[in-house]
Amino acid sequence: MTSYAASTARSEMSELRRLKGLLPPELQSWVVVEAATGVNPPLITCEELGKDEVEIQIDLARWDQFALDQRNLLFWHEVARIQNDTIPRDGWEMAALAIGLGGAVGELWVQDGLLLLLALSLSGFAGWRLYVKNNGEKRLREAIEADEKAIALAVRFGYSLPNAYKSLGSALKTLIEQTPKKRQRSRYESRLQSLRKSAAKAKAKLKTNAESSPEASGGRSRQIETIE
């Protein structure tokens, strides 16, 4: 039993070190990769620990169920979120909303119109900021942008363009199959649909370039394939 636990721990540490090596050099000094803790954590996510440190957290128990190339592309998706500066941050909005609502209730009691107006304005602005931050369309758009950048990162690390698209596409298919929550599953489906469109555009672009340069057409025509 002890030997199995030790072997599992070594395997997990090895995977975390491997993923650390997949970080672009410019991120390696301030992005850390750790095993997720807690009950039912997300497969992979990232959060800002401080002004100059970000942590990528991975549920290694579920992570091991994915193929190596799928893991790499899902990891680069999180790296892309960091590069795009779209990581959710603990902001002042919730505190401001609570203060504003509490103040409004208090001013209703003392009947001070000006302070009541200020309290309602504060809570209204904080509520609007929370809505913008958690807007589903905005989060989906950011995820799709991160998918595009993950493809570019994969190519930067030596993947061919077709393999990068296929690896991320198959990872999203697996996530769709494993996700019981309808809203989350719908987001994965939207990302997969967008990825297919992106692959089709890349294929068309390479075909056009190949036709304009006949001497390179043989190699270029094999550069991109449609994701099934």
Short mmCIF file of C-alpha atoms in Angstrom, two decimals:
data_model
loop_
_atom_site.label_atom_id
_atom_site.label_comp_id
_atom_site.label_asym_id
_atom_site.label_seq_id
_atom_site.Cartn_x
_atom_site.Cartn_y
_atom_site.Cartn_z
CA MET A 1 0.00 0.00 0.00
CA THR A 2 2.82 2.34 0.95
CA SER A 3 4.67 1.45 -2.23
CA TYR A 4 1.59 2.22 -4.35
CA ALA A 5 1.06 5.57 -2.61
CA ALA A 6 4.72 6.47 -3.08
CA SER A 7 4.58 5.47 -6.74
CA THR A 8 1.45 7.60 -7.27
CA ALA A 9 3.06 10.57 -5.54
CA ARG A 10 6.19 10.25 -7.72
CA SER A 11 4.04 10.02 -10.85
CA GLU A 12 2.09 13.13 -9.88
CA MET A 13 5.25 15.11 -9.12
CA SER A 14 6.71 14.01 -12.45
CA GLU A 15 3.61 15.24 -14.30
CA LEU A 16 3.68 18.60 -12.50
CA ARG A 17 7.36 19.03 -13.42
CA ARG A 18 6.61 18.08 -17.02
CA LEU A 19 3.85 20.66 -17.23
CA LYS A 20 6.10 23.29 -15.69
CA GLY A 21 8.43 22.65 -18.62
CA LEU A 22 5.59 23.44 -21.03
CA LEU A 23 5.39 27.01 -19.76
CA PRO A 24 6.85 29.62 -22.11
CA PRO A 25 10.20 30.85 -20.70
CA GLU A 26 8.77 34.29 -19.97
CA LEU A 27 6.20 32.76 -17.57
CA GLN A 28 8.32 30.19 -15.74
CA SER A 29 9.52 32.55 -13.02
CA TRP A 30 6.06 33.59 -11.81
CA VAL A 31 3.62 30.81 -12.76
CA VAL A 32 3.48 27.70 -10.55
CA VAL A 33 1.77 24.37 -11.28
CA GLU A 34 0.22 22.51 -8.35
CA ALA A 35 -2.21 19.68 -7.64
CA ALA A 36 -5.73 20.90 -6.87
CA THR A 37 -7.11 20.40 -3.38
CA GLY A 38 -10.62 20.43 -2.03
CA VAL A 39 -13.76 18.53 -2.92
CA ASN A 40 -14.62 18.09 -6.62
CA PRO A 41 -12.18 20.70 -7.97
CA PRO A 42 -12.25 21.72 -11.65
CA LEU A 43 -10.10 19.60 -13.96
CA ILE A 44 -7.76 22.55 -14.49
CA THR A 45 -7.99 26.19 -13.53
CA CYS A 46 -5.76 29.08 -12.55
CA GLU A 47 -5.90 31.85 -9.99
CA GLU A 48 -3.84 34.86 -9.03
CA LEU A 49 -2.01 34.29 -5.74
CA GLY A 50 -0.52 37.75 -5.56
CA LYS A 51 0.55 40.64 -7.71
CA ASP A 52 3.43 38.69 -9.23
CA GLU A 53 2.37 35.04 -8.93
CA VAL A 54 -0.23 32.86 -10.65
CA GLU A 55 -1.00 29.23 -9.85
CA ILE A 56 -2.36 26.64 -12.27
CA GLN A 57 -4.24 23.97 -10.32
CA ILE A 58 -4.92 20.49 -11.71
CA ASP A 59 -7.14 17.66 -10.50
CA LEU A 60 -4.54 14.95 -11.14
CA ALA A 61 -6.99 12.09 -10.54
CA ARG A 62 -9.10 13.16 -13.53
CA TRP A 63 -6.14 14.56 -15.44
CA ASP A 64 -4.64 11.10 -15.84
CA GLN A 65 -7.71 10.01 -17.84
CA PHE A 66 -6.73 12.27 -20.76
CA ALA A 67 -4.18 11.45 -23.44
CA LEU A 68 -0.85 13.27 -23.29
CA ASP A 69 -1.56 15.55 -26.26
CA GLN A 70 -4.99 16.40 -24.86
CA ARG A 71 -3.42 17.35 -21.52
CA ASN A 72 -0.88 19.55 -23.23
CA LEU A 73 -3.49 21.54 -25.14
CA LEU A 74 -5.75 21.93 -22.08
CA PHE A 75 -2.73 23.16 -20.14
CA TRP A 76 -1.80 25.65 -22.85
CA HIS A 77 -5.40 26.91 -22.81
CA GLU A 78 -4.85 27.97 -19.18
CA VAL A 79 -1.47 29.45 -20.08
CA ALA A 80 -3.20 31.46 -22.80
CA ARG A 81 -5.71 32.78 -20.25
CA ILE A 82 -2.80 34.03 -18.18
CA GLN A 83 -1.18 35.66 -21.21
CA ASN A 84 -4.50 37.25 -22.18
CA ASP A 85 -4.97 38.54 -18.62
CA THR A 86 -8.44 37.01 -18.31
CA ILE A 87 -8.02 35.25 -14.95
CA PRO A 88 -10.87 36.07 -12.55
CA ARG A 89 -9.68 38.17 -9.62
CA ASP A 90 -11.14 38.72 -6.20
CA GLY A 91 -12.29 42.29 -6.63
CA TRP A 92 -13.98 44.93 -4.53
CA GLU A 93 -17.38 44.45 -6.10
CA MET A 94 -18.90 42.05 -3.57
CA ALA A 95 -17.74 44.15 -0.63
CA ALA A 96 -19.00 47.33 -2.28
CA LEU A 97 -22.36 45.71 -3.05
CA ALA A 98 -22.75 44.62 0.57
CA ILE A 99 -21.76 48.07 1.87
CA GLY A 100 -24.11 49.80 -0.57
CA LEU A 101 -27.09 47.63 0.26
CA GLY A 102 -26.40 47.87 3.98
CA GLY A 103 -26.09 51.63 3.71
CA ALA A 104 -29.33 51.88 1.75
CA VAL A 105 -31.21 49.98 4.44
CA GLY A 106 -29.71 52.23 7.12
CA GLU A 107 -30.57 55.42 5.26
CA LEU A 108 -34.12 54.25 4.76
CA TRP A 109 -34.34 54.05 8.54
CA VAL A 110 -32.93 57.54 9.16
CA GLN A 111 -34.52 58.94 5.98
CA ASP A 112 -31.48 60.77 4.62
CA GLY A 113 -32.21 61.12 0.91
CA LEU A 114 -28.71 62.11 -0.25
CA LEU A 115 -26.94 59.28 1.55
CA LEU A 116 -29.62 56.85 0.38
CA LEU A 117 -28.96 57.92 -3.22
CA LEU A 118 -25.20 57.47 -2.76
CA ALA A 119 -25.67 54.00 -1.23
CA LEU A 120 -27.96 52.90 -4.06
CA SER A 121 -25.51 54.27 -6.63
CA LEU A 122 -22.65 52.32 -5.04
CA SER A 123 -24.60 49.06 -4.93
CA GLY A 124 -25.85 49.59 -8.48
CA PHE A 125 -22.36 50.19 -9.87
CA ALA A 126 -20.94 47.19 -7.98
CA GLY A 127 -23.78 45.00 -9.25
CA TRP A 128 -23.15 46.11 -12.82
CA ARG A 129 -19.43 45.29 -12.47
CA LEU A 130 -20.27 41.82 -11.15
CA TYR A 131 -22.63 41.25 -14.07
CA VAL A 132 -19.97 42.25 -16.59
CA LYS A 133 -17.34 40.08 -14.89
CA ASN A 134 -19.58 37.01 -14.82
CA ASN A 135 -21.32 37.53 -18.15
CA GLY A 136 -21.58 34.17 -19.91
CA GLU A 137 -20.98 35.52 -23.43
CA LYS A 138 -17.89 37.40 -22.30
CA ARG A 139 -16.44 34.33 -20.57
CA LEU A 140 -17.13 32.19 -23.64
CA ARG A 141 -15.46 34.72 -25.92
CA GLU A 142 -12.40 34.76 -23.64
CA ALA A 143 -12.29 30.94 -23.65
CA ILE A 144 -12.42 30.83 -27.46
CA GLU A 145 -9.61 33.38 -27.66
CA ALA A 146 -7.59 31.25 -25.25
CA ASP A 147 -8.20 28.20 -27.47
CA GLU A 148 -6.79 30.08 -30.45
CA LYS A 149 -3.73 31.09 -28.48
CA ALA A 150 -3.32 27.53 -27.17
CA ILE A 151 -3.05 26.33 -30.78
CA ALA A 152 -0.32 28.92 -31.39
CA LEU A 153 1.52 27.80 -28.24
CA ALA A 154 1.35 24.18 -29.35
CA VAL A 155 2.90 25.10 -32.71
CA ARG A 156 5.55 27.09 -30.83
CA PHE A 157 6.40 23.92 -28.87
CA GLY A 158 6.73 21.81 -32.02
CA TYR A 159 3.22 20.57 -32.84
CA SER A 160 2.03 20.58 -36.42
CA LEU A 161 -1.05 22.70 -36.96
CA PRO A 162 -3.32 19.70 -37.72
CA ASN A 163 -2.18 17.84 -34.59
CA ALA A 164 -2.69 20.93 -32.43
CA TYR A 165 -6.27 21.34 -33.66
CA LYS A 166 -7.01 17.62 -33.35
CA SER A 167 -5.59 17.36 -29.83
CA LEU A 168 -7.59 20.28 -28.50
CA GLY A 169 -10.70 19.17 -30.37
CA SER A 170 -10.54 15.65 -28.95
CA ALA A 171 -9.95 17.06 -25.44
CA LEU A 172 -13.07 19.21 -25.75
CA LYS A 173 -15.06 16.19 -26.98
CA THR A 174 -13.97 14.24 -23.91
CA LEU A 175 -14.95 17.12 -21.63
CA ILE A 176 -18.37 17.26 -23.29
CA GLU A 177 -18.87 13.54 -22.65
CA GLN A 178 -17.77 13.85 -19.01
CA THR A 179 -19.72 16.98 -18.08
CA PRO A 180 -23.21 16.40 -16.62
CA LYS A 181 -24.06 20.09 -16.12
CA LYS A 182 -25.90 21.39 -19.18
CA ARG A 183 -24.57 24.97 -19.05
CA GLN A 184 -20.93 23.91 -18.74
CA ARG A 185 -21.37 21.27 -21.43
CA SER A 186 -22.89 23.88 -23.74
CA ARG A 187 -19.80 26.07 -23.29
CA TYR A 188 -17.53 23.19 -24.31
CA GLU A 189 -19.75 22.51 -27.34
CA SER A 190 -19.55 26.18 -28.37
CA ARG A 191 -15.76 26.11 -28.03
CA LEU A 192 -15.55 22.96 -30.15
CA GLN A 193 -17.77 24.48 -32.84
CA SER A 194 -15.61 27.60 -32.92
CA LEU A 195 -12.46 25.46 -33.08
CA ARG A 196 -13.81 23.60 -36.11
CA LYS A 197 -14.51 26.90 -37.87
CA SER A 198 -11.00 28.10 -37.07
CA ALA A 199 -9.50 24.88 -38.47
CA ALA A 200 -11.54 25.26 -41.65
CA LYS A 201 -10.30 28.84 -42.08
CA ALA A 202 -6.70 27.77 -41.52
CA LYS A 203 -7.11 24.99 -44.09
CA ALA A 204 -8.56 27.40 -46.65
CA LYS A 205 -5.76 29.89 -46.04
CA LEU A 206 -3.04 27.27 -46.49
CA LYS A 207 -4.76 26.01 -49.64
CA THR A 208 -4.80 29.53 -51.08
CA ASN A 209 -1.12 30.00 -50.23
CA ALA A 210 -0.28 26.64 -51.78
CA GLU A 211 -2.08 27.53 -55.00
CA SER A 212 -0.21 30.82 -55.19
CA SER A 213 3.12 29.00 -54.69
CA PRO A 214 2.94 25.77 -56.71
CA GLU A 215 6.49 24.73 -55.77
CA ALA A 216 5.45 24.40 -52.12
CA SER A 217 1.97 23.03 -52.70
CA GLY A 218 2.89 19.41 -51.96
CA GLY A 219 3.97 20.14 -48.40
CA ARG A 220 1.39 22.80 -47.64
CA SER A 221 -1.58 20.74 -48.78
CA ARG A 222 -0.87 18.30 -45.95
CA GLN A 223 -0.52 20.97 -43.26
CA ILE A 224 -4.13 21.14 -42.15
CA GLU A 225 -7.02 18.70 -41.95
CA THR A 226 -10.62 19.16 -40.91
CA ILE A 227 -11.43 18.19 -37.31
CA GLU A 228 -14.11 15.53 -37.40
#
